[in-house]
Amino acid sequence: MGIGVGVWLIFDRGPAANQPEPPVAQNSPSKPNEFQPEETKKTEDRIPGEETIAEEGRTEKPNSAPIEQPIPPPQDPANPDTIDFVKFANRQVTYAGSTWQLESGHHFDSEKAPTWDTAWCYTRKLANTGVEVQVSLVNRTSPKSAPQAPVSSSETLASVGLDDNSALELASRCLWLDDAKFAPSDFDMGHERKEAAVAAGELSVQEGWDAIGNDLPGMPAWDVSLEQCQAQCKADRRCLALTYDKKHAACFMKNNASILVRSPDAVAAAKGAIKANLQYSSLVFAKDTVVIGGAYANVRSGYADCVLACSADQRCLGFNFDGPNKMCAMLDTVTSSSSYKGVLSGVKATRN
């Protein structure tokens, strides 16, 4: 009985009976995870005390306290040590009927330096060539040294309507960070430049000629001699030319001159700064006379502007100026002339 039952039990087991039974843990620990399989243990290769960068770019701090590294003291951002820089001071002035923007630069070796080491002043102006040029007016090699002016060449000055004397006048108006102020006579020009400035201020006199237009405000000065007229022009930096009317003892000082016309009762004089720019017109004038011919232009203007326009235009052979109506007619053909009250006219003897 016992043997038969035992044999039946052995042969009657199904497939599940062949599965091995799970091993029985020996000496199981009282706390879970005290012993883990080796393949499931989390390994750490980090060195204690150092930081590691995670894949996401974040810094993971270890549990242990990091080793303190010496940190250099930060610089004060409010007071950086800036070196080799320039500070500017600007001023806008009106001189000889034009507006000038004066720019003064001051170079510093360091922001901690007590003052600048060199400075300069310049202006920009549209030249007679149609190109804007920079005109250097003053150089200051140190805060204590005598300022040097003018700096640009005479040719550059002339291209913007200046000469040495007028450039010195502008230079005296430059604005400086040390609040320095200079008169035109305070600048060091150099010996050769001084001689050239004297020559530029000398008047060249032309008997029997009249410098047309460009009168200074308040002209003419009445009841003066030719010598007094010349002396006044030399003393006034604005005056570059003059016309003296001998018949009426009248002095017309001018801030420029370009066209001289014949006039038996006049004396013209021009400073050396503009003498080379003068043109002698061949216009012959008449009063209460109209010139007959072909008019190609008829514009409203003053008499002086009418004369200047015809003198400068090669096409113009004559003009008629209607005084009461302030009209200027320029002609490119001239056939004859006749009396006409109130008309001032002129005819070129030859083309300019």
mmCIF file of C-alpha atoms in Angstrom:
data_model
loop_
_atom_site.group_PDB
_atom_site.id
_atom_site.type_symbol
_atom_site.label_atom_id
_atom_site.label_comp_id
_atom_site.label_asym_id
_atom_site.label_seq_id
_atom_site.Cartn_x
_atom_site.Cartn_y
_atom_site.Cartn_z
ATOM 1 C CA MET A 1 0.000 0.000 0.000
ATOM 2 C CA GLY A 2 2.634 2.441 0.881
ATOM 3 C CA ILE A 3 4.778 1.534 -2.135
ATOM 4 C CA GLY A 4 1.901 1.761 -4.602
ATOM 5 C CA VAL A 5 0.823 5.132 -3.442
ATOM 6 C CA GLY A 6 4.320 6.436 -3.623
ATOM 7 C CA VAL A 7 4.747 5.233 -7.222
ATOM 8 C CA TRP A 8 1.431 6.794 -8.214
ATOM 9 C CA LEU A 9 2.406 10.059 -6.787
ATOM 10 C CA ILE A 10 5.607 10.121 -8.795
ATOM 11 C CA PHE A 11 4.081 9.255 -12.179
ATOM 12 C CA ASP A 12 0.942 11.307 -11.798
ATOM 13 C CA ARG A 13 2.664 14.757 -11.643
ATOM 14 C CA GLY A 14 2.086 17.210 -14.548
ATOM 15 C CA PRO A 15 4.607 19.448 -16.358
ATOM 16 C CA ALA A 16 4.441 22.032 -13.647
ATOM 17 C CA ALA A 17 5.914 19.561 -11.331
ATOM 18 C CA ASN A 18 9.220 19.598 -13.240
ATOM 19 C CA GLN A 19 9.814 23.343 -12.485
ATOM 20 C CA PRO A 20 12.550 23.778 -9.944
ATOM 21 C CA GLU A 21 11.495 25.326 -6.791
ATOM 22 C CA PRO A 22 12.930 28.721 -6.016
ATOM 23 C CA PRO A 23 15.939 28.644 -3.846
ATOM 24 C CA VAL A 24 15.344 29.241 -0.272
ATOM 25 C CA ALA A 25 17.243 32.215 0.971
ATOM 26 C CA GLN A 26 19.565 31.388 3.707
ATOM 27 C CA ASN A 27 20.173 33.804 6.465
ATOM 28 C CA SER A 28 17.855 36.483 5.003
ATOM 29 C CA PRO A 29 18.729 39.901 6.326
ATOM 30 C CA SER A 30 16.347 41.584 8.616
ATOM 31 C CA LYS A 31 16.397 44.828 6.517
ATOM 32 C CA PRO A 32 15.617 44.955 2.821
ATOM 33 C CA ASN A 33 18.319 46.134 0.396
ATOM 34 C CA GLU A 34 21.057 45.500 2.889
ATOM 35 C CA PHE A 35 22.523 43.074 0.413
ATOM 36 C CA GLN A 36 21.741 43.596 -3.250
ATOM 37 C CA PRO A 37 22.778 41.594 -6.277
ATOM 38 C CA GLU A 38 25.984 43.047 -7.711
ATOM 39 C CA GLU A 39 24.408 43.884 -11.056
ATOM 40 C CA THR A 40 21.736 46.025 -9.428
ATOM 41 C CA LYS A 41 24.017 48.026 -7.177
ATOM 42 C CA LYS A 42 24.391 51.736 -8.117
ATOM 43 C CA THR A 43 28.017 52.582 -8.705
ATOM 44 C CA GLU A 44 29.548 56.049 -8.279
ATOM 45 C CA ASP A 45 32.935 56.960 -9.734
ATOM 46 C CA ARG A 46 32.869 60.534 -8.416
ATOM 47 C CA ILE A 47 35.674 61.843 -6.342
ATOM 48 C CA PRO A 48 34.346 63.119 -3.049
ATOM 49 C CA GLY A 49 34.567 66.833 -2.720
ATOM 50 C CA GLU A 50 34.477 67.625 -6.507
ATOM 51 C CA GLU A 51 31.637 68.809 -8.748
ATOM 52 C CA THR A 52 30.379 66.932 -11.769
ATOM 53 C CA ILE A 53 28.373 68.270 -14.684
ATOM 54 C CA ALA A 54 25.172 66.439 -15.517
ATOM 55 C CA GLU A 55 24.171 65.616 -19.057
ATOM 56 C CA GLU A 56 21.536 68.347 -18.940
ATOM 57 C CA GLY A 57 24.254 70.878 -18.203
ATOM 58 C CA ARG A 58 23.378 71.241 -14.537
ATOM 59 C CA THR A 59 25.842 71.096 -11.726
ATOM 60 C CA GLU A 60 25.258 68.389 -9.180
ATOM 61 C CA LYS A 61 26.592 69.017 -5.745
ATOM 62 C CA PRO A 62 27.904 66.064 -3.800
ATOM 63 C CA ASN A 63 26.667 65.469 -0.344
ATOM 64 C CA SER A 64 30.077 66.103 1.120
ATOM 65 C CA ALA A 65 31.259 69.690 1.630
ATOM 66 C CA PRO A 66 33.272 71.011 -1.365
ATOM 67 C CA ILE A 67 36.859 72.066 -1.046
ATOM 68 C CA GLU A 68 37.005 75.846 -0.958
ATOM 69 C CA GLN A 69 39.038 77.411 -3.770
ATOM 70 C CA PRO A 70 40.541 80.893 -3.461
ATOM 71 C CA ILE A 71 38.500 83.472 -5.442
ATOM 72 C CA PRO A 72 40.200 86.638 -6.729
ATOM 73 C CA PRO A 73 38.554 89.844 -5.552
ATOM 74 C CA PRO A 74 36.184 91.251 -8.214
ATOM 75 C CA GLN A 75 36.944 94.593 -9.853
ATOM 76 C CA ASP A 76 34.693 97.505 -9.084
ATOM 77 C CA PRO A 77 32.531 97.868 -12.236
ATOM 78 C CA ALA A 78 31.732 101.456 -11.324
ATOM 79 C CA ASN A 79 35.365 102.529 -11.705
ATOM 80 C CA PRO A 80 36.963 100.678 -14.637
ATOM 81 C CA ASP A 81 40.483 101.655 -15.560
ATOM 82 C CA THR A 82 39.735 103.041 -19.042
ATOM 83 C CA ILE A 83 42.819 104.047 -21.012
ATOM 84 C CA ASP A 84 43.610 105.925 -24.236
ATOM 85 C CA PHE A 85 40.317 107.732 -24.905
ATOM 86 C CA VAL A 86 39.051 111.109 -26.156
ATOM 87 C CA LYS A 87 36.448 113.500 -24.772
ATOM 88 C CA PHE A 88 34.839 116.146 -26.984
ATOM 89 C CA ALA A 89 33.402 119.605 -26.415
ATOM 90 C CA ASN A 90 31.229 121.203 -29.121
ATOM 91 C CA ARG A 91 30.166 124.755 -29.819
ATOM 92 C CA GLN A 92 28.171 126.350 -32.651
ATOM 93 C CA VAL A 93 29.090 129.928 -33.579
ATOM 94 C CA THR A 94 28.138 132.461 -36.229
ATOM 95 C CA TYR A 95 30.998 134.173 -38.021
ATOM 96 C CA ALA A 96 31.113 136.249 -41.224
ATOM 97 C CA GLY A 97 27.479 135.429 -41.955
ATOM 98 C CA SER A 98 27.961 131.641 -41.727
ATOM 99 C CA THR A 99 27.313 129.046 -39.027
ATOM 100 C CA TRP A 100 30.334 127.019 -37.885
ATOM 101 C CA GLN A 101 30.336 123.872 -35.744
ATOM 102 C CA LEU A 102 33.538 123.834 -33.658
ATOM 103 C CA GLU A 103 34.653 120.474 -32.224
ATOM 104 C CA SER A 104 37.370 120.225 -29.566
ATOM 105 C CA GLY A 105 38.955 116.836 -28.808
ATOM 106 C CA HIS A 106 40.880 116.055 -25.595
ATOM 107 C CA HIS A 107 43.030 112.913 -25.320
ATOM 108 C CA PHE A 108 43.437 111.156 -21.962
ATOM 109 C CA ASP A 109 46.020 108.441 -21.229
ATOM 110 C CA SER A 110 43.824 107.043 -18.468
ATOM 111 C CA GLU A 111 40.561 107.864 -16.771
ATOM 112 C CA LYS A 112 42.540 108.195 -13.556
ATOM 113 C CA ALA A 113 44.793 110.849 -15.109
ATOM 114 C CA PRO A 114 44.287 114.288 -13.522
ATOM 115 C CA THR A 115 43.811 115.965 -16.934
ATOM 116 C CA TRP A 116 44.169 115.490 -20.701
ATOM 117 C CA ASP A 117 47.594 115.423 -22.364
ATOM 118 C CA THR A 118 46.839 116.820 -25.861
ATOM 119 C CA ALA A 119 43.874 118.666 -27.368
ATOM 120 C CA TRP A 120 42.781 120.083 -30.716
ATOM 121 C CA CYS A 121 39.933 122.001 -32.350
ATOM 122 C CA TYR A 122 38.544 121.687 -35.879
ATOM 123 C CA THR A 123 35.502 122.426 -38.004
ATOM 124 C CA ARG A 124 33.898 120.866 -41.077
ATOM 125 C CA LYS A 125 32.627 122.911 -43.996
ATOM 126 C CA LEU A 126 31.508 122.429 -47.586
ATOM 127 C CA ALA A 127 34.406 123.602 -49.765
ATOM 128 C CA ASN A 128 34.099 125.474 -53.050
ATOM 129 C CA THR A 129 34.722 122.125 -54.759
ATOM 130 C CA GLY A 130 31.449 120.761 -53.390
ATOM 131 C CA VAL A 131 33.234 118.372 -50.999
ATOM 132 C CA GLU A 132 33.070 118.663 -47.207
ATOM 133 C CA VAL A 133 36.538 119.193 -45.742
ATOM 134 C CA GLN A 134 37.871 119.139 -42.201
ATOM 135 C CA VAL A 135 39.674 122.340 -41.250
ATOM 136 C CA SER A 136 42.129 122.052 -38.342
ATOM 137 C CA LEU A 137 42.127 125.263 -36.340
ATOM 138 C CA VAL A 138 44.114 124.710 -33.117
ATOM 139 C CA ASN A 139 46.621 122.269 -31.621
ATOM 140 C CA ARG A 140 47.396 122.208 -27.890
ATOM 141 C CA THR A 141 50.346 119.942 -27.144
ATOM 142 C CA SER A 142 49.747 120.197 -23.377
ATOM 143 C CA PRO A 143 47.464 122.102 -21.006
ATOM 144 C CA LYS A 144 50.260 124.576 -20.199
ATOM 145 C CA SER A 145 51.861 125.116 -23.631
ATOM 146 C CA ALA A 146 50.929 127.937 -26.005
ATOM 147 C CA PRO A 147 48.199 126.912 -28.477
ATOM 148 C CA GLN A 148 49.213 126.657 -32.122
ATOM 149 C CA ALA A 149 46.892 128.070 -34.789
ATOM 150 C CA PRO A 150 45.895 127.954 -37.545
ATOM 151 C CA VAL A 151 46.874 124.377 -38.425
ATOM 152 C CA SER A 152 45.392 123.695 -41.882
ATOM 153 C CA SER A 153 47.145 125.033 -44.958
ATOM 154 C CA SER A 154 46.234 128.361 -46.510
ATOM 155 C CA GLU A 155 44.784 126.484 -49.498
ATOM 156 C CA THR A 156 42.449 124.467 -47.262
ATOM 157 C CA LEU A 157 41.356 127.596 -45.418
ATOM 158 C CA ALA A 158 40.689 129.420 -48.683
ATOM 159 C CA SER A 159 38.523 126.541 -49.931
ATOM 160 C CA VAL A 160 35.990 127.288 -47.174
ATOM 161 C CA GLY A 161 36.298 131.076 -47.359
ATOM 162 C CA LEU A 162 38.864 131.567 -44.580
ATOM 163 C CA ASP A 163 42.336 133.031 -44.339
ATOM 164 C CA ASP A 164 44.804 132.932 -41.458
ATOM 165 C CA ASN A 165 43.253 135.932 -39.722
ATOM 166 C CA SER A 166 39.678 134.674 -39.937
ATOM 167 C CA ALA A 167 40.827 131.183 -38.893
ATOM 168 C CA LEU A 168 42.409 132.718 -35.781
ATOM 169 C CA GLU A 169 39.129 134.452 -35.035
ATOM 170 C CA LEU A 170 37.302 131.116 -35.201
ATOM 171 C CA ALA A 171 40.038 129.406 -33.166
ATOM 172 C CA SER A 172 39.521 131.916 -30.360
ATOM 173 C CA ARG A 173 35.947 130.630 -30.005
ATOM 174 C CA CYS A 174 36.774 126.934 -29.498
ATOM 175 C CA LEU A 175 35.440 125.372 -26.279
ATOM 176 C CA TRP A 176 37.922 123.589 -23.960
ATOM 177 C CA LEU A 177 37.359 121.224 -21.032
ATOM 178 C CA ASP A 178 39.762 123.248 -18.868
ATOM 179 C CA ASP A 179 37.727 126.425 -19.599
ATOM 180 C CA ALA A 180 40.745 128.055 -21.260
ATOM 181 C CA LYS A 181 40.050 131.161 -23.347
ATOM 182 C CA PHE A 182 42.364 132.581 -25.999
ATOM 183 C CA ALA A 183 42.370 135.796 -28.008
ATOM 184 C CA PRO A 184 43.501 135.640 -31.659
ATOM 185 C CA SER A 185 46.821 137.188 -30.609
ATOM 186 C CA ASP A 186 47.477 134.382 -28.079
ATOM 187 C CA PHE A 187 48.084 131.716 -30.724
ATOM 188 C CA ASP A 188 51.549 130.738 -31.925
ATOM 189 C CA MET A 189 51.521 130.929 -35.735
ATOM 190 C CA GLY A 190 55.187 130.394 -36.512
ATOM 191 C CA HIS A 191 57.419 132.936 -38.230
ATOM 192 C CA GLU A 192 56.604 132.071 -41.852
ATOM 193 C CA ARG A 193 52.903 131.928 -41.212
ATOM 194 C CA LYS A 194 52.978 135.277 -39.425
ATOM 195 C CA GLU A 195 54.612 136.887 -42.436
ATOM 196 C CA ALA A 196 52.018 135.332 -44.718
ATOM 197 C CA ALA A 197 49.222 136.610 -42.463
ATOM 198 C CA VAL A 198 50.610 140.147 -42.617
ATOM 199 C CA ALA A 199 50.729 139.931 -46.402
ATOM 200 C CA ALA A 200 47.172 138.560 -46.491
ATOM 201 C CA GLY A 201 45.981 141.588 -44.545
ATOM 202 C CA GLU A 202 47.635 144.145 -46.811
ATOM 203 C CA LEU A 203 45.361 146.042 -49.190
ATOM 204 C CA SER A 204 46.036 146.131 -52.911
ATOM 205 C CA VAL A 205 44.574 149.335 -54.418
ATOM 206 C CA GLN A 206 43.081 149.651 -57.921
ATOM 207 C CA GLU A 207 42.208 153.157 -59.151
ATOM 208 C CA GLY A 208 39.164 153.473 -61.405
ATOM 209 C CA TRP A 209 37.561 150.189 -60.359
ATOM 210 C CA ASP A 210 34.564 149.316 -58.207
ATOM 211 C CA ALA A 211 34.186 146.067 -56.227
ATOM 212 C CA ILE A 212 30.541 145.125 -56.761
ATOM 213 C CA GLY A 213 28.338 143.845 -53.922
ATOM 214 C CA ASN A 214 29.084 142.147 -50.568
ATOM 215 C CA ASP A 215 28.803 145.330 -48.463
ATOM 216 C CA LEU A 216 29.117 144.966 -44.696
ATOM 217 C CA PRO A 217 26.101 146.050 -42.596
ATOM 218 C CA GLY A 218 25.863 149.792 -42.037
ATOM 219 C CA MET A 219 27.733 150.775 -45.191
ATOM 220 C CA PRO A 220 28.662 153.269 -46.458
ATOM 221 C CA ALA A 221 30.671 155.326 -44.011
ATOM 222 C CA TRP A 222 30.282 158.957 -45.054
ATOM 223 C CA ASP A 223 32.697 161.882 -45.016
ATOM 224 C CA VAL A 224 35.903 159.864 -44.742
ATOM 225 C CA SER A 225 39.113 159.982 -46.724
ATOM 226 C CA LEU A 226 40.532 157.093 -48.724
ATOM 227 C CA GLU A 227 43.240 156.628 -46.087
ATOM 228 C CA GLN A 228 40.649 156.478 -43.315
ATOM 229 C CA CYS A 229 38.614 153.987 -45.322
ATOM 230 C CA GLN A 230 41.654 151.749 -45.746
ATOM 231 C CA ALA A 231 42.582 152.006 -42.058
ATOM 232 C CA GLN A 232 39.067 150.986 -41.023
ATOM 233 C CA CYS A 233 39.173 147.969 -43.335
ATOM 234 C CA LYS A 234 42.573 146.844 -42.015
ATOM 235 C CA ALA A 235 41.331 147.067 -38.434
ATOM 236 C CA ASP A 236 38.147 145.079 -39.121
ATOM 237 C CA ARG A 237 38.665 141.324 -39.567
ATOM 238 C CA ARG A 238 35.389 141.091 -41.453
ATOM 239 C CA CYS A 239 36.604 143.484 -44.152
ATOM 240 C CA LEU A 240 38.300 141.785 -47.103
ATOM 241 C CA ALA A 241 37.757 144.513 -49.712
ATOM 242 C CA LEU A 242 36.442 148.034 -50.161
ATOM 243 C CA THR A 243 35.244 150.561 -52.692
ATOM 244 C CA TYR A 244 35.843 154.232 -52.078
ATOM 245 C CA ASP A 245 33.576 156.716 -53.849
ATOM 246 C CA LYS A 246 35.766 159.778 -54.367
ATOM 247 C CA LYS A 247 32.898 161.952 -55.583
ATOM 248 C CA HIS A 248 30.845 161.490 -52.406
ATOM 249 C CA ALA A 249 33.651 160.672 -49.885
ATOM 250 C CA ALA A 250 31.905 157.384 -49.085
ATOM 251 C CA CYS A 251 33.557 154.149 -47.905
ATOM 252 C CA PHE A 252 32.000 150.749 -48.701
ATOM 253 C CA MET A 253 33.715 147.973 -46.725
ATOM 254 C CA LYS A 254 32.999 144.444 -47.953
ATOM 255 C CA ASN A 255 33.238 140.909 -46.578
ATOM 256 C CA ASN A 256 34.220 139.565 -50.007
ATOM 257 C CA ALA A 257 34.841 140.621 -53.587
ATOM 258 C CA SER A 258 34.901 138.734 -56.862
ATOM 259 C CA ILE A 259 34.029 141.152 -59.695
ATOM 260 C CA LEU A 260 35.590 144.562 -60.353
ATOM 261 C CA VAL A 261 33.919 146.891 -62.834
ATOM 262 C CA ARG A 262 35.232 150.121 -64.305
ATOM 263 C CA SER A 263 34.198 153.318 -62.538
ATOM 264 C CA PRO A 264 36.192 156.557 -62.976
ATOM 265 C CA ASP A 265 35.106 157.979 -59.603
ATOM 266 C CA ALA A 266 35.907 154.835 -57.595
ATOM 267 C CA VAL A 267 38.911 153.214 -55.945
ATOM 268 C CA ALA A 268 38.814 149.494 -55.172
ATOM 269 C CA ALA A 269 41.075 147.709 -52.706
ATOM 270 C CA ALA A 270 41.284 144.046 -51.716
ATOM 271 C CA LYS A 271 43.269 142.160 -49.087
ATOM 272 C CA GLY A 272 45.827 139.617 -50.198
ATOM 273 C CA ALA A 273 43.612 136.782 -48.975
ATOM 274 C CA ILE A 274 41.164 137.302 -51.880
ATOM 275 C CA LYS A 275 43.245 139.244 -54.380
ATOM 276 C CA ALA A 276 43.898 136.177 -56.543
ATOM 277 C CA ASN A 277 40.148 135.532 -56.890
ATOM 278 C CA LEU A 278 39.274 138.921 -58.394
ATOM 279 C CA GLN A 279 37.965 139.144 -61.954
ATOM 280 C CA TYR A 280 37.994 142.356 -63.973
ATOM 281 C CA SER A 281 34.783 142.777 -65.913
ATOM 282 C CA SER A 282 34.653 144.510 -69.307
ATOM 283 C CA LEU A 283 31.151 145.850 -68.675
ATOM 284 C CA VAL A 284 30.633 149.497 -69.639
ATOM 285 C CA PHE A 285 27.707 151.145 -67.834
ATOM 286 C CA ALA A 286 25.098 153.710 -68.771
ATOM 287 C CA LYS A 287 22.252 155.429 -66.929
ATOM 288 C CA ASP A 288 18.748 156.033 -68.279
ATOM 289 C CA THR A 289 19.668 153.862 -71.236
ATOM 290 C CA VAL A 290 18.195 150.602 -72.462
ATOM 291 C CA VAL A 291 20.212 148.036 -74.426
ATOM 292 C CA ILE A 292 18.349 146.494 -77.364
ATOM 293 C CA GLY A 293 18.970 142.853 -78.224
ATOM 294 C CA GLY A 294 17.932 139.318 -77.400
ATOM 295 C CA ALA A 295 17.109 138.676 -73.729
ATOM 296 C CA TYR A 296 17.553 135.093 -72.481
ATOM 297 C CA ALA A 297 16.861 135.726 -68.773
ATOM 298 C CA ASN A 298 14.600 138.110 -66.885
ATOM 299 C CA VAL A 299 14.723 137.841 -63.081
ATOM 300 C CA ARG A 300 13.912 139.945 -60.044
ATOM 301 C CA SER A 301 17.076 141.140 -58.275
ATOM 302 C CA GLY A 302 19.032 144.111 -57.028
ATOM 303 C CA TYR A 303 21.378 146.136 -59.198
ATOM 304 C CA ALA A 304 24.607 144.708 -57.765
ATOM 305 C CA ASP A 305 23.343 141.138 -58.197
ATOM 306 C CA CYS A 306 22.371 141.918 -61.791
ATOM 307 C CA VAL A 307 25.871 143.207 -62.551
ATOM 308 C CA LEU A 308 27.502 140.202 -60.864
ATOM 309 C CA ALA A 309 25.271 137.734 -62.719
ATOM 310 C CA CYS A 310 26.067 139.185 -66.145
ATOM 311 C CA SER A 311 29.778 139.515 -65.352
ATOM 312 C CA ALA A 312 30.048 135.874 -64.311
ATOM 313 C CA ASP A 313 28.030 134.475 -67.246
ATOM 314 C CA GLN A 314 29.979 134.059 -70.489
ATOM 315 C CA ARG A 315 26.727 134.064 -72.439
ATOM 316 C CA CYS A 316 25.718 137.505 -71.162
ATOM 317 C CA LEU A 317 26.824 140.367 -73.430
ATOM 318 C CA GLY A 318 24.724 143.040 -71.757
ATOM 319 C CA PHE A 319 21.964 143.728 -69.253
ATOM 320 C CA ASN A 320 19.136 146.123 -68.474
ATOM 321 C CA PHE A 321 18.146 146.835 -64.878
ATOM 322 C CA ASP A 322 14.690 148.294 -64.326
ATOM 323 C CA GLY A 323 15.186 150.127 -61.028
ATOM 324 C CA PRO A 324 11.543 150.894 -60.137
ATOM 325 C CA ASN A 325 10.504 147.278 -60.691
ATOM 326 C CA LYS A 326 13.769 145.603 -59.525
ATOM 327 C CA MET A 327 13.994 143.480 -62.676
ATOM 328 C CA CYS A 328 17.189 142.300 -64.371
ATOM 329 C CA ALA A 329 17.211 141.289 -68.055
ATOM 330 C CA MET A 330 20.340 139.588 -69.422
ATOM 331 C CA LEU A 331 21.010 139.609 -73.175
ATOM 332 C CA ASP A 332 23.067 137.270 -75.342
ATOM 333 C CA THR A 333 22.873 139.592 -78.387
ATOM 334 C CA VAL A 334 23.254 143.381 -78.437
ATOM 335 C CA THR A 335 22.275 145.467 -81.465
ATOM 336 C CA SER A 336 21.848 149.047 -80.228
ATOM 337 C CA SER A 337 20.795 151.232 -77.315
ATOM 338 C CA SER A 338 18.370 154.099 -76.691
ATOM 339 C CA SER A 339 17.377 156.479 -73.924
ATOM 340 C CA TYR A 340 14.965 155.126 -71.338
ATOM 341 C CA LYS A 341 14.485 156.840 -67.995
ATOM 342 C CA GLY A 342 14.963 154.707 -64.884
ATOM 343 C CA VAL A 343 16.955 151.946 -66.613
ATOM 344 C CA LEU A 344 20.575 151.171 -65.753
ATOM 345 C CA SER A 345 22.371 149.129 -68.380
ATOM 346 C CA GLY A 346 25.718 147.608 -69.177
ATOM 347 C CA VAL A 347 27.409 146.157 -72.243
ATOM 348 C CA LYS A 348 30.548 144.033 -72.366
ATOM 349 C CA ALA A 349 33.264 145.499 -74.547
ATOM 350 C CA THR A 350 34.573 141.955 -75.117
ATOM 351 C CA ARG A 351 33.700 138.520 -73.771
ATOM 352 C CA ASN A 352 35.231 137.672 -70.377
#
